[in-house]
C-alpha cells in the first residue's frame, strides 16, 4: 500500500498558490508544508516580542482559507511546522477558520520543543523534535497537525510511521522516510529549481511543480510530481537535494540516523526517481537545540567607484571613514572591494566597482548616526564621482545562531489531540554514540597522460551548497562514472582551498559518497555566527557551489 506525501512549502515566503496547486493537481494522502529555518525562528521570535500571540507563519492561515475545503473533500491530511514558536496559537486560529467556513475539522498540535526558558538570554531556543508526536496526532484521527520546531524530515516520517505502524526501532524504514523527507523539504529544489544543470536541453524550469513521494511500507520511495506541472525530476535533481545542507555519511536525527552512503537512486520513468537501500541506525543520545539571540546592531554603506584609479579611490575613502569613525569605533568593521568594473566600459555601471563597508556593535549609536553622518559628510570631500548605492540607516539588529545539545529526556514531547487530550511521546529508548564511518573505497583514477584542457569545473560536475549555523556545505557530484573517477581523485581539500581562497585557514572536511558519485565538503566557520549575522556577501552560502563550478582547472578532454 502506497502513501502519497506531497510538499507545498520549502520556506516561509514560498509560492503562495502551491498549497492549492498540490491539493488540486493530483492524488495525495498527506500534504506537508515546511516554513521554518534558522533565520525564520529569529524572525518569529522578534514577532513574538511585539505580540505574544504571534510567533507562527501567518501566510499559512491565508493559504488555508481557500484550501481547507478542497483538502476536506479529498480527504487529504495536512501536516506543517508553520506553528513556529506558537503551535497552539496557530491550531486555535485554524479551528476558528474551519468553524467560520463550516468545515468539520480535527486539529491537533505538537508541543515540547520550546526550551527558551532554560536558556536565559536567548530570543528563541527550540529542540528539533522527531516525527512520533505527529504520528500520535494522526493515529488519533487528526485532519491537520501543527508543529513547532521539528526536523524537516519529521513532516514525512510522522505520517509514514502512523500509516504503516512502524515501531521506534524500525530504523531502516524510518531512514528511508528521512531521506524522502529531506528530498521533499525544500520544495522545488527537487524538481529543477536552483539546479546546476538547469540550462541543459529544453526543460522548462520557469515554474517547477512541487514534489511528492510515493512511500512504501519497507521504507523505499519514489520521488515524482503531479502530471503536467513544470520542472523535472531525475537522478541529478534528487542527488542535488540529498547533498543540500548535509555533511557526511550519517544524517543524524531524533528518530533515526540515516546512512546516506547506502542510498541508491535509479530513474524509474519520466519524472520518477526511486530511492532504495537506505540503512538506518539508532539516533544519537542527544537532541539538537537551535539557540537564537540578538547579537547587536549592524549597518552598511556601499560606495560606488567609477572609472580610473579604483584602488586609490578605495584607499582614500577608507582612510576618511576610518578617521571619522575613530570616536565611535564600532566593535567590528569590515571592508570589501568588489571589482565589477571593466576597462573602456560602454556603460557607467560596467565602469564601476563597489566598496562595501559593514559595521557591527552592541550599541546601536555606534553603527547608526556615526556611520550615517560620516558617509554623508564626505559627499563633496572625497574621491571624484563620489556616490553611494543608498544612504545608511540608523542600524538594524542582527541575530546570532548556535547549536547546543540536550539529552532526549530533557524535552517534554507532547501530542495535543483534537479533543484536548495530551499524549506524552516517550524519548527514544535506544540510542547510539556514533563512531567515525570508515572512508569508502574510491574508484580507480583515470589513466594518466591524456590530453587536458583548462575549463570550468562545472562543465563536468554539479554542485549545491547551503548553511548550517556558521558552517557551509558544498556538495559536488559527477554525472558519469568516468567523471566520478576523475573528480574523486582531483577535488581534494587542498584543491578546494585553492579554488575557493575564502576557505583558506578554515577547517574543511571532505566526505565521499561513491553510490551518489558525490563529494560533500563542510567548511567550518565561513558564515561566522550564522545567516542572521550577515557575516559575508552570501550569508547562507547559497552560491558557494556555483562559485566553485565556475573555477578553472585542467580537465581531461575525454570528459569535455
mmCIF file of C-alpha atoms in Angstrom, residues 157-516:
data_model
loop_
_atom_site.group_PDB
_atom_site.id
_atom_site.type_symbol
_atom_site.label_atom_id
_atom_site.label_comp_id
_atom_site.label_asym_id
_atom_site.label_seq_id
_atom_site.Cartn_x
_atom_site.Cartn_y
_atom_site.Cartn_z
ATOM 1 C CA UNK A 157 8.457 10.310 8.946
ATOM 2 C CA UNK A 158 5.495 11.110 11.223
ATOM 3 C CA UNK A 159 2.769 10.382 8.649
ATOM 4 C CA UNK A 160 4.679 7.334 7.395
ATOM 5 C CA UNK A 161 5.070 5.867 10.888
ATOM 6 C CA UNK A 162 1.364 6.395 11.584
ATOM 7 C CA UNK A 163 0.228 4.961 8.256
ATOM 8 C CA UNK A 164 2.438 1.868 8.246
ATOM 9 C CA UNK A 165 2.535 1.282 12.001
ATOM 10 C CA UNK A 166 6.314 1.432 12.220
ATOM 11 C CA UNK A 167 7.924 0.861 15.592
ATOM 12 C CA UNK A 168 10.543 3.148 17.112
ATOM 13 C CA UNK A 169 13.293 0.689 16.166
ATOM 14 C CA UNK A 170 12.266 0.170 12.519
ATOM 15 C CA UNK A 171 15.413 2.065 11.688
ATOM 16 C CA UNK A 172 15.814 1.117 8.030
ATOM 17 C CA UNK A 173 12.212 2.045 7.246
ATOM 18 C CA UNK A 174 12.446 5.298 9.195
ATOM 19 C CA UNK A 175 15.735 6.137 7.484
ATOM 20 C CA UNK A 176 14.117 5.649 4.095
ATOM 21 C CA UNK A 177 11.392 8.100 5.087
ATOM 22 C CA UNK A 178 14.002 10.566 6.390
ATOM 23 C CA UNK A 179 15.770 10.530 3.037
ATOM 24 C CA UNK A 180 12.471 11.001 1.187
ATOM 25 C CA UNK A 181 11.569 13.803 3.608
ATOM 26 C CA UNK A 182 14.908 15.517 3.057
ATOM 27 C CA UNK A 183 14.335 15.440 -0.698
ATOM 28 C CA UNK A 184 10.842 16.948 -0.311
ATOM 29 C CA UNK A 185 11.602 19.545 2.373
ATOM 30 C CA UNK A 186 12.924 22.304 0.101
ATOM 31 C CA UNK A 187 10.064 22.074 -2.357
ATOM 32 C CA UNK A 188 11.013 22.786 -5.933
ATOM 33 C CA UNK A 189 14.738 22.243 -5.345
ATOM 34 C CA UNK A 190 13.860 18.585 -6.068
ATOM 35 C CA UNK A 191 12.071 19.391 -9.336
ATOM 36 C CA UNK A 192 14.591 21.541 -11.182
ATOM 37 C CA UNK A 193 14.707 24.662 -9.004
ATOM 38 C CA UNK A 194 18.196 26.029 -8.250
ATOM 39 C CA UNK A 195 19.628 23.136 -10.280
ATOM 40 C CA UNK A 196 23.209 23.305 -11.544
ATOM 41 C CA UNK A 197 22.355 21.910 -14.994
ATOM 42 C CA UNK A 198 19.131 23.893 -15.472
ATOM 43 C CA UNK A 199 20.352 25.008 -18.895
ATOM 44 C CA UNK A 200 20.825 21.520 -20.370
ATOM 45 C CA UNK A 201 18.340 20.504 -23.031
ATOM 46 C CA UNK A 202 14.932 22.096 -23.366
ATOM 47 C CA UNK A 203 13.467 21.579 -19.904
ATOM 48 C CA UNK A 204 11.063 24.235 -18.700
ATOM 49 C CA UNK A 205 12.070 25.340 -15.208
ATOM 50 C CA UNK A 206 10.220 28.657 -15.219
ATOM 51 C CA UNK A 207 7.618 27.373 -12.726
ATOM 52 C CA UNK A 208 8.617 23.973 -11.331
ATOM 53 C CA UNK A 209 5.933 21.866 -9.768
ATOM 54 C CA UNK A 210 6.274 20.859 -6.127
ATOM 55 C CA UNK A 211 7.482 17.330 -5.351
ATOM 56 C CA UNK A 212 5.757 14.347 -3.818
ATOM 57 C CA UNK A 213 6.929 10.972 -2.566
ATOM 58 C CA UNK A 214 5.246 7.615 -3.032
ATOM 59 C CA UNK A 215 6.277 5.849 0.160
ATOM 60 C CA UNK A 216 6.113 2.094 0.705
ATOM 61 C CA UNK A 217 5.912 0.019 3.870
ATOM 62 C CA UNK A 218 9.535 -1.159 3.502
ATOM 63 C CA UNK A 219 10.828 2.431 3.515
ATOM 64 C CA UNK A 220 11.522 2.685 -0.201
ATOM 65 C CA UNK A 221 10.113 5.649 -2.075
ATOM 66 C CA UNK A 222 9.651 7.188 -5.490
ATOM 67 C CA UNK A 223 10.083 10.942 -5.871
ATOM 68 C CA UNK A 224 7.832 12.478 -8.501
ATOM 69 C CA UNK A 225 5.469 15.417 -9.103
ATOM 70 C CA UNK A 226 1.929 15.992 -10.285
ATOM 71 C CA UNK A 227 1.330 15.414 -14.026
ATOM 72 C CA UNK A 228 1.526 18.479 -16.223
ATOM 73 C CA UNK A 229 3.453 20.644 -13.749
ATOM 74 C CA UNK A 230 6.694 22.368 -14.697
ATOM 75 C CA UNK A 231 10.233 21.363 -13.943
ATOM 76 C CA UNK A 232 11.515 17.797 -13.930
ATOM 77 C CA UNK A 233 12.605 15.038 -11.576
ATOM 78 C CA UNK A 234 15.682 13.000 -12.380
ATOM 79 C CA UNK A 235 18.601 11.409 -10.556
ATOM 80 C CA UNK A 236 20.503 14.695 -10.771
ATOM 81 C CA UNK A 237 17.830 16.856 -9.137
ATOM 82 C CA UNK A 238 17.352 14.312 -6.351
ATOM 83 C CA UNK A 239 21.113 13.959 -5.831
ATOM 84 C CA UNK A 240 21.466 17.726 -5.590
ATOM 85 C CA UNK A 241 18.807 17.969 -2.894
ATOM 86 C CA UNK A 242 20.205 14.973 -0.998
ATOM 87 C CA UNK A 243 23.533 16.797 -0.702
ATOM 88 C CA UNK A 244 21.921 20.071 0.376
ATOM 89 C CA UNK A 245 22.762 21.045 3.970
ATOM 90 C CA UNK A 246 24.075 17.582 4.841
ATOM 91 C CA UNK A 247 27.578 16.524 5.730
ATOM 92 C CA UNK A 248 28.976 13.014 5.858
ATOM 93 C CA UNK A 249 27.694 9.504 5.532
ATOM 94 C CA UNK A 250 25.478 9.834 8.596
ATOM 95 C CA UNK A 251 22.441 12.145 8.632
ATOM 96 C CA UNK A 252 21.542 12.224 12.317
ATOM 97 C CA UNK A 253 18.026 12.947 13.574
ATOM 98 C CA UNK A 254 15.927 12.483 16.715
ATOM 99 C CA UNK A 255 14.259 9.263 15.499
ATOM 100 C CA UNK A 256 16.988 7.636 13.434
ATOM 101 C CA UNK A 257 20.370 8.237 11.885
ATOM 102 C CA UNK A 258 20.094 7.681 8.139
ATOM 103 C CA UNK A 259 23.118 6.360 6.296
ATOM 104 C CA UNK A 260 23.466 8.486 3.181
ATOM 105 C CA UNK A 261 26.263 6.217 1.974
ATOM 106 C CA UNK A 262 23.674 3.465 1.434
ATOM 107 C CA UNK A 263 21.241 5.468 -0.708
ATOM 108 C CA UNK A 264 20.679 4.110 -4.213
ATOM 109 C CA UNK A 265 18.923 6.248 -6.817
ATOM 110 C CA UNK A 266 17.534 4.962 -10.103
ATOM 111 C CA UNK A 267 15.439 6.586 -12.793
ATOM 112 C CA UNK A 268 12.057 4.860 -12.617
ATOM 113 C CA UNK A 269 10.467 6.536 -15.635
ATOM 114 C CA UNK A 270 9.844 10.130 -16.689
ATOM 115 C CA UNK A 271 9.869 12.404 -13.616
ATOM 116 C CA UNK A 272 10.243 9.422 -11.296
ATOM 117 C CA UNK A 273 13.304 8.571 -9.187
ATOM 118 C CA UNK A 274 13.355 5.509 -6.935
ATOM 119 C CA UNK A 275 15.134 5.685 -3.563
ATOM 120 C CA UNK A 276 16.079 2.355 -2.033
ATOM 121 C CA UNK A 277 18.721 0.594 0.021
ATOM 122 C CA UNK A 278 18.690 3.156 2.829
ATOM 123 C CA UNK A 279 20.004 1.824 6.101
ATOM 124 C CA UNK A 280 19.295 3.336 9.499
ATOM 125 C CA UNK A 281 20.923 3.337 12.915
ATOM 126 C CA UNK A 282 19.653 4.251 16.379
ATOM 127 C CA UNK A 283 19.530 8.004 16.975
ATOM 128 C CA UNK A 284 22.090 9.982 18.927
ATOM 129 C CA UNK A 285 21.543 10.184 22.713
ATOM 130 C CA UNK A 286 21.037 13.954 22.452
ATOM 131 C CA UNK A 287 18.705 16.341 20.645
ATOM 132 C CA UNK A 288 19.908 19.395 18.777
ATOM 133 C CA UNK A 289 18.650 22.718 20.138
ATOM 134 C CA UNK A 290 18.851 25.848 17.996
ATOM 135 C CA UNK A 291 19.574 28.993 20.033
ATOM 136 C CA UNK A 292 18.749 32.371 18.531
ATOM 137 C CA UNK A 293 19.757 35.563 20.307
ATOM 138 C CA UNK A 294 20.207 39.192 19.389
ATOM 139 C CA UNK A 295 23.870 39.834 18.646
ATOM 140 C CA UNK A 296 23.836 43.613 18.416
ATOM 141 C CA UNK A 297 23.277 46.139 15.650
ATOM 142 C CA UNK A 298 24.516 46.252 12.077
ATOM 143 C CA UNK A 299 24.754 48.925 9.404
ATOM 144 C CA UNK A 300 26.328 49.205 5.991
ATOM 145 C CA UNK A 301 27.080 51.588 3.162
ATOM 146 C CA UNK A 302 28.258 50.783 -0.365
ATOM 147 C CA UNK A 303 30.398 53.353 -2.157
ATOM 148 C CA UNK A 304 30.397 53.390 -5.967
ATOM 149 C CA UNK A 305 33.853 53.880 -7.512
ATOM 150 C CA UNK A 306 33.818 54.672 -11.234
ATOM 151 C CA UNK A 307 36.441 54.746 -13.957
ATOM 152 C CA UNK A 308 40.145 55.177 -13.311
ATOM 153 C CA UNK A 309 42.198 54.743 -10.116
ATOM 154 C CA UNK A 310 39.762 52.369 -8.427
ATOM 155 C CA UNK A 311 42.266 51.159 -5.847
ATOM 156 C CA UNK A 312 43.369 54.705 -4.972
ATOM 157 C CA UNK A 313 39.774 55.882 -4.633
ATOM 158 C CA UNK A 314 39.029 52.968 -2.321
ATOM 159 C CA UNK A 315 42.093 53.735 -0.211
ATOM 160 C CA UNK A 316 41.104 57.390 0.135
ATOM 161 C CA UNK A 317 37.557 56.793 1.324
ATOM 162 C CA UNK A 318 38.729 54.030 3.673
ATOM 163 C CA UNK A 319 41.143 56.429 5.334
ATOM 164 C CA UNK A 320 38.489 59.130 5.576
ATOM 165 C CA UNK A 321 35.860 56.803 7.071
ATOM 166 C CA UNK A 322 38.371 55.254 9.489
ATOM 167 C CA UNK A 323 39.227 58.708 10.829
ATOM 168 C CA UNK A 324 35.569 59.714 11.039
ATOM 169 C CA UNK A 325 34.613 56.541 12.953
ATOM 170 C CA UNK A 326 37.525 56.782 15.382
ATOM 171 C CA UNK A 327 35.368 58.214 18.161
ATOM 172 C CA UNK A 328 32.523 55.686 17.946
ATOM 173 C CA UNK A 329 34.870 52.834 16.964
ATOM 174 C CA UNK A 330 32.380 50.031 16.144
ATOM 175 C CA UNK A 331 33.362 46.640 17.514
ATOM 176 C CA UNK A 332 33.536 45.060 14.072
ATOM 177 C CA UNK A 333 34.425 46.847 10.835
ATOM 178 C CA UNK A 334 34.635 45.050 7.502
ATOM 179 C CA UNK A 335 35.552 46.393 4.065
ATOM 180 C CA UNK A 336 35.078 44.540 0.763
ATOM 181 C CA UNK A 337 36.070 45.881 -2.655
ATOM 182 C CA UNK A 338 34.120 44.165 -5.434
ATOM 183 C CA UNK A 339 35.709 44.752 -8.828
ATOM 184 C CA UNK A 340 32.650 44.803 -11.055
ATOM 185 C CA UNK A 341 34.346 47.415 -13.289
ATOM 186 C CA UNK A 342 35.923 46.761 -16.647
ATOM 187 C CA UNK A 343 38.273 48.917 -18.773
ATOM 188 C CA UNK A 344 36.892 51.122 -21.548
ATOM 189 C CA UNK A 345 33.364 50.185 -20.420
ATOM 190 C CA UNK A 346 30.392 51.009 -22.700
ATOM 191 C CA UNK A 347 28.127 51.934 -19.734
ATOM 192 C CA UNK A 348 28.744 53.782 -16.484
ATOM 193 C CA UNK A 349 27.534 50.825 -14.475
ATOM 194 C CA UNK A 350 30.065 48.472 -16.026
ATOM 195 C CA UNK A 351 32.784 51.061 -15.410
ATOM 196 C CA UNK A 352 32.066 50.998 -11.671
ATOM 197 C CA UNK A 353 33.299 48.965 -8.716
ATOM 198 C CA UNK A 354 31.590 48.623 -5.324
ATOM 199 C CA UNK A 355 33.275 49.267 -1.981
ATOM 200 C CA UNK A 356 31.161 47.866 0.855
ATOM 201 C CA UNK A 357 31.571 48.876 4.483
ATOM 202 C CA UNK A 358 29.780 46.840 7.175
ATOM 203 C CA UNK A 359 29.925 47.747 10.867
ATOM 204 C CA UNK A 360 28.575 45.860 13.893
ATOM 205 C CA UNK A 361 28.389 46.819 17.555
ATOM 206 C CA UNK A 362 26.273 46.067 20.648
ATOM 207 C CA UNK A 363 25.396 49.789 20.779
ATOM 208 C CA UNK A 364 23.065 51.000 18.030
ATOM 209 C CA UNK A 365 24.509 54.530 18.257
ATOM 210 C CA UNK A 366 27.951 53.232 17.277
ATOM 211 C CA UNK A 367 26.650 51.931 13.949
ATOM 212 C CA UNK A 368 23.801 54.370 13.318
ATOM 213 C CA UNK A 369 24.280 58.118 13.470
ATOM 214 C CA UNK A 370 28.070 57.819 13.477
ATOM 215 C CA UNK A 371 28.189 55.873 10.204
ATOM 216 C CA UNK A 372 25.422 57.872 8.533
ATOM 217 C CA UNK A 373 26.976 61.203 9.412
ATOM 218 C CA UNK A 374 30.471 60.174 8.380
ATOM 219 C CA UNK A 375 29.360 58.843 4.975
ATOM 220 C CA UNK A 376 27.073 61.770 4.129
ATOM 221 C CA UNK A 377 29.642 64.401 5.130
ATOM 222 C CA UNK A 378 32.072 63.024 2.533
ATOM 223 C CA UNK A 379 29.699 63.734 -0.346
ATOM 224 C CA UNK A 380 31.698 66.758 -1.563
ATOM 225 C CA UNK A 381 35.030 65.948 0.070
ATOM 226 C CA UNK A 382 36.223 62.575 -1.178
ATOM 227 C CA UNK A 383 37.095 60.795 -4.424
ATOM 228 C CA UNK A 384 35.883 62.069 -7.823
ATOM 229 C CA UNK A 385 32.488 60.701 -8.761
ATOM 230 C CA UNK A 386 31.554 60.053 -5.126
ATOM 231 C CA UNK A 387 28.136 58.482 -4.587
ATOM 232 C CA UNK A 388 26.632 55.581 -2.667
ATOM 233 C CA UNK A 389 24.110 52.901 -3.586
ATOM 234 C CA UNK A 390 21.855 54.080 -0.747
ATOM 235 C CA UNK A 391 22.418 56.191 2.344
ATOM 236 C CA UNK A 392 22.996 54.192 5.519
ATOM 237 C CA UNK A 393 20.145 53.999 8.001
ATOM 238 C CA UNK A 394 20.155 54.019 11.763
ATOM 239 C CA UNK A 395 21.309 50.422 12.114
ATOM 240 C CA UNK A 396 19.294 47.242 12.427
ATOM 241 C CA UNK A 397 19.503 44.416 14.964
ATOM 242 C CA UNK A 398 21.157 41.196 13.853
ATOM 243 C CA UNK A 399 20.854 37.726 15.258
ATOM 244 C CA UNK A 400 23.275 35.002 16.235
ATOM 245 C CA UNK A 401 22.558 31.272 15.906
ATOM 246 C CA UNK A 402 24.287 28.408 17.670
ATOM 247 C CA UNK A 403 23.656 24.737 18.376
ATOM 248 C CA UNK A 404 23.599 23.078 21.759
ATOM 249 C CA UNK A 405 22.593 19.528 22.612
ATOM 250 C CA UNK A 406 20.444 18.115 25.420
ATOM 251 C CA UNK A 407 19.509 14.531 26.380
ATOM 252 C CA UNK A 408 16.244 13.250 24.943
ATOM 253 C CA UNK A 409 14.739 13.050 28.418
ATOM 254 C CA UNK A 410 15.056 16.805 29.000
ATOM 255 C CA UNK A 411 12.384 17.519 26.392
ATOM 256 C CA UNK A 412 8.666 17.019 27.105
ATOM 257 C CA UNK A 413 7.453 15.928 23.676
ATOM 258 C CA UNK A 414 3.625 16.038 23.750
ATOM 259 C CA UNK A 415 0.925 15.410 21.155
ATOM 260 C CA UNK A 416 -2.095 17.606 21.955
ATOM 261 C CA UNK A 417 -5.007 15.851 20.272
ATOM 262 C CA UNK A 418 -8.027 17.433 18.619
ATOM 263 C CA UNK A 419 -10.183 16.654 21.666
ATOM 264 C CA UNK A 420 -7.734 18.260 24.085
ATOM 265 C CA UNK A 421 -6.116 15.081 25.374
ATOM 266 C CA UNK A 422 -2.368 15.323 25.921
ATOM 267 C CA UNK A 423 -0.348 12.265 24.945
ATOM 268 C CA UNK A 424 3.269 12.116 26.084
ATOM 269 C CA UNK A 425 5.664 10.972 23.376
ATOM 270 C CA UNK A 426 8.399 8.908 25.035
ATOM 271 C CA UNK A 427 12.004 9.614 24.083
ATOM 272 C CA UNK A 428 13.989 7.168 22.007
ATOM 273 C CA UNK A 429 14.643 4.084 24.146
ATOM 274 C CA UNK A 430 17.755 3.032 22.196
ATOM 275 C CA UNK A 431 20.458 5.494 21.245
ATOM 276 C CA UNK A 432 23.897 5.181 19.734
ATOM 277 C CA UNK A 433 27.049 7.229 20.123
ATOM 278 C CA UNK A 434 28.463 7.174 16.633
ATOM 279 C CA UNK A 435 31.984 6.266 15.655
ATOM 280 C CA UNK A 436 33.554 7.653 12.526
ATOM 281 C CA UNK A 437 32.438 5.941 9.339
ATOM 282 C CA UNK A 438 35.374 4.242 7.602
ATOM 283 C CA UNK A 439 36.437 6.038 4.457
ATOM 284 C CA UNK A 440 34.808 4.340 1.475
ATOM 285 C CA UNK A 441 36.737 2.844 -1.389
ATOM 286 C CA UNK A 442 37.205 5.248 -4.255
ATOM 287 C CA UNK A 443 37.168 4.194 -7.922
ATOM 288 C CA UNK A 444 40.363 3.741 -9.866
ATOM 289 C CA UNK A 445 41.623 7.074 -11.231
ATOM 290 C CA UNK A 446 41.556 7.740 -14.942
ATOM 291 C CA UNK A 447 44.678 6.612 -16.803
ATOM 292 C CA UNK A 448 47.332 9.332 -16.609
ATOM 293 C CA UNK A 449 48.830 11.179 -19.534
ATOM 294 C CA UNK A 450 45.772 12.019 -21.615
ATOM 295 C CA UNK A 451 45.240 15.491 -23.074
ATOM 296 C CA UNK A 452 43.647 18.076 -20.787
ATOM 297 C CA UNK A 453 42.055 21.463 -21.272
ATOM 298 C CA UNK A 454 41.737 24.403 -18.891
ATOM 299 C CA UNK A 455 37.996 24.704 -18.273
ATOM 300 C CA UNK A 456 35.393 25.360 -15.551
ATOM 301 C CA UNK A 457 34.735 22.529 -13.116
ATOM 302 C CA UNK A 458 31.005 22.997 -13.741
ATOM 303 C CA UNK A 459 31.277 21.509 -17.229
ATOM 304 C CA UNK A 460 31.676 18.065 -15.639
ATOM 305 C CA UNK A 461 30.278 18.424 -12.101
ATOM 306 C CA UNK A 462 27.186 19.776 -10.436
ATOM 307 C CA UNK A 463 27.120 21.418 -7.015
ATOM 308 C CA UNK A 464 24.721 22.623 -4.383
ATOM 309 C CA UNK A 465 25.640 24.486 -1.215
ATOM 310 C CA UNK A 466 23.933 25.770 1.915
ATOM 311 C CA UNK A 467 24.293 26.731 5.559
ATOM 312 C CA UNK A 468 24.148 25.073 8.954
ATOM 313 C CA UNK A 469 24.785 27.685 11.601
ATOM 314 C CA UNK A 470 28.230 29.147 10.993
ATOM 315 C CA UNK A 471 29.275 26.314 8.680
ATOM 316 C CA UNK A 472 28.631 25.797 4.989
ATOM 317 C CA UNK A 473 28.493 22.617 2.996
ATOM 318 C CA UNK A 474 29.278 22.206 -0.680
ATOM 319 C CA UNK A 475 28.045 19.007 -2.301
ATOM 320 C CA UNK A 476 29.650 18.181 -5.655
ATOM 321 C CA UNK A 477 28.580 15.305 -7.876
ATOM 322 C CA UNK A 478 29.501 13.804 -11.232
ATOM 323 C CA UNK A 479 27.005 12.581 -13.803
ATOM 324 C CA UNK A 480 29.098 9.794 -15.339
ATOM 325 C CA UNK A 481 31.345 7.082 -13.942
ATOM 326 C CA UNK A 482 34.433 8.454 -15.701
ATOM 327 C CA UNK A 483 33.763 11.958 -14.405
ATOM 328 C CA UNK A 484 33.442 10.484 -10.916
ATOM 329 C CA UNK A 485 36.776 8.651 -11.290
ATOM 330 C CA UNK A 486 38.400 11.991 -12.103
ATOM 331 C CA UNK A 487 36.508 14.070 -9.527
ATOM 332 C CA UNK A 488 37.137 11.694 -6.612
ATOM 333 C CA UNK A 489 40.914 11.982 -7.012
ATOM 334 C CA UNK A 490 41.141 15.604 -8.169
ATOM 335 C CA UNK A 491 38.909 17.616 -5.866
ATOM 336 C CA UNK A 492 40.814 17.198 -2.626
ATOM 337 C CA UNK A 493 40.566 19.513 0.371
ATOM 338 C CA UNK A 494 43.756 21.280 -0.722
ATOM 339 C CA UNK A 495 42.398 21.754 -4.248
ATOM 340 C CA UNK A 496 39.130 23.131 -2.874
ATOM 341 C CA UNK A 497 41.079 25.671 -0.830
ATOM 342 C CA UNK A 498 42.985 26.706 -3.957
ATOM 343 C CA UNK A 499 39.774 27.152 -5.927
ATOM 344 C CA UNK A 500 37.932 28.934 -3.099
ATOM 345 C CA UNK A 501 40.501 31.174 -1.387
ATOM 346 C CA UNK A 502 37.902 32.310 1.187
ATOM 347 C CA UNK A 503 38.229 28.845 2.742
ATOM 348 C CA UNK A 504 41.963 29.231 3.387
ATOM 349 C CA UNK A 505 42.689 28.983 7.087
ATOM 350 C CA UNK A 506 39.341 27.319 7.830
ATOM 351 C CA UNK A 507 38.825 23.684 8.722
ATOM 352 C CA UNK A 508 37.448 21.830 5.691
ATOM 353 C CA UNK A 509 36.275 18.212 5.911
ATOM 354 C CA UNK A 510 35.668 16.072 2.812
ATOM 355 C CA UNK A 511 33.166 13.211 2.777
ATOM 356 C CA UNK A 512 32.937 10.801 -0.154
ATOM 357 C CA UNK A 513 29.605 9.193 -1.160
ATOM 358 C CA UNK A 514 30.516 6.822 -4.001
ATOM 359 C CA UNK A 515 26.994 5.467 -4.583
ATOM 360 C CA UNK A 516 25.912 9.036 -5.372
#
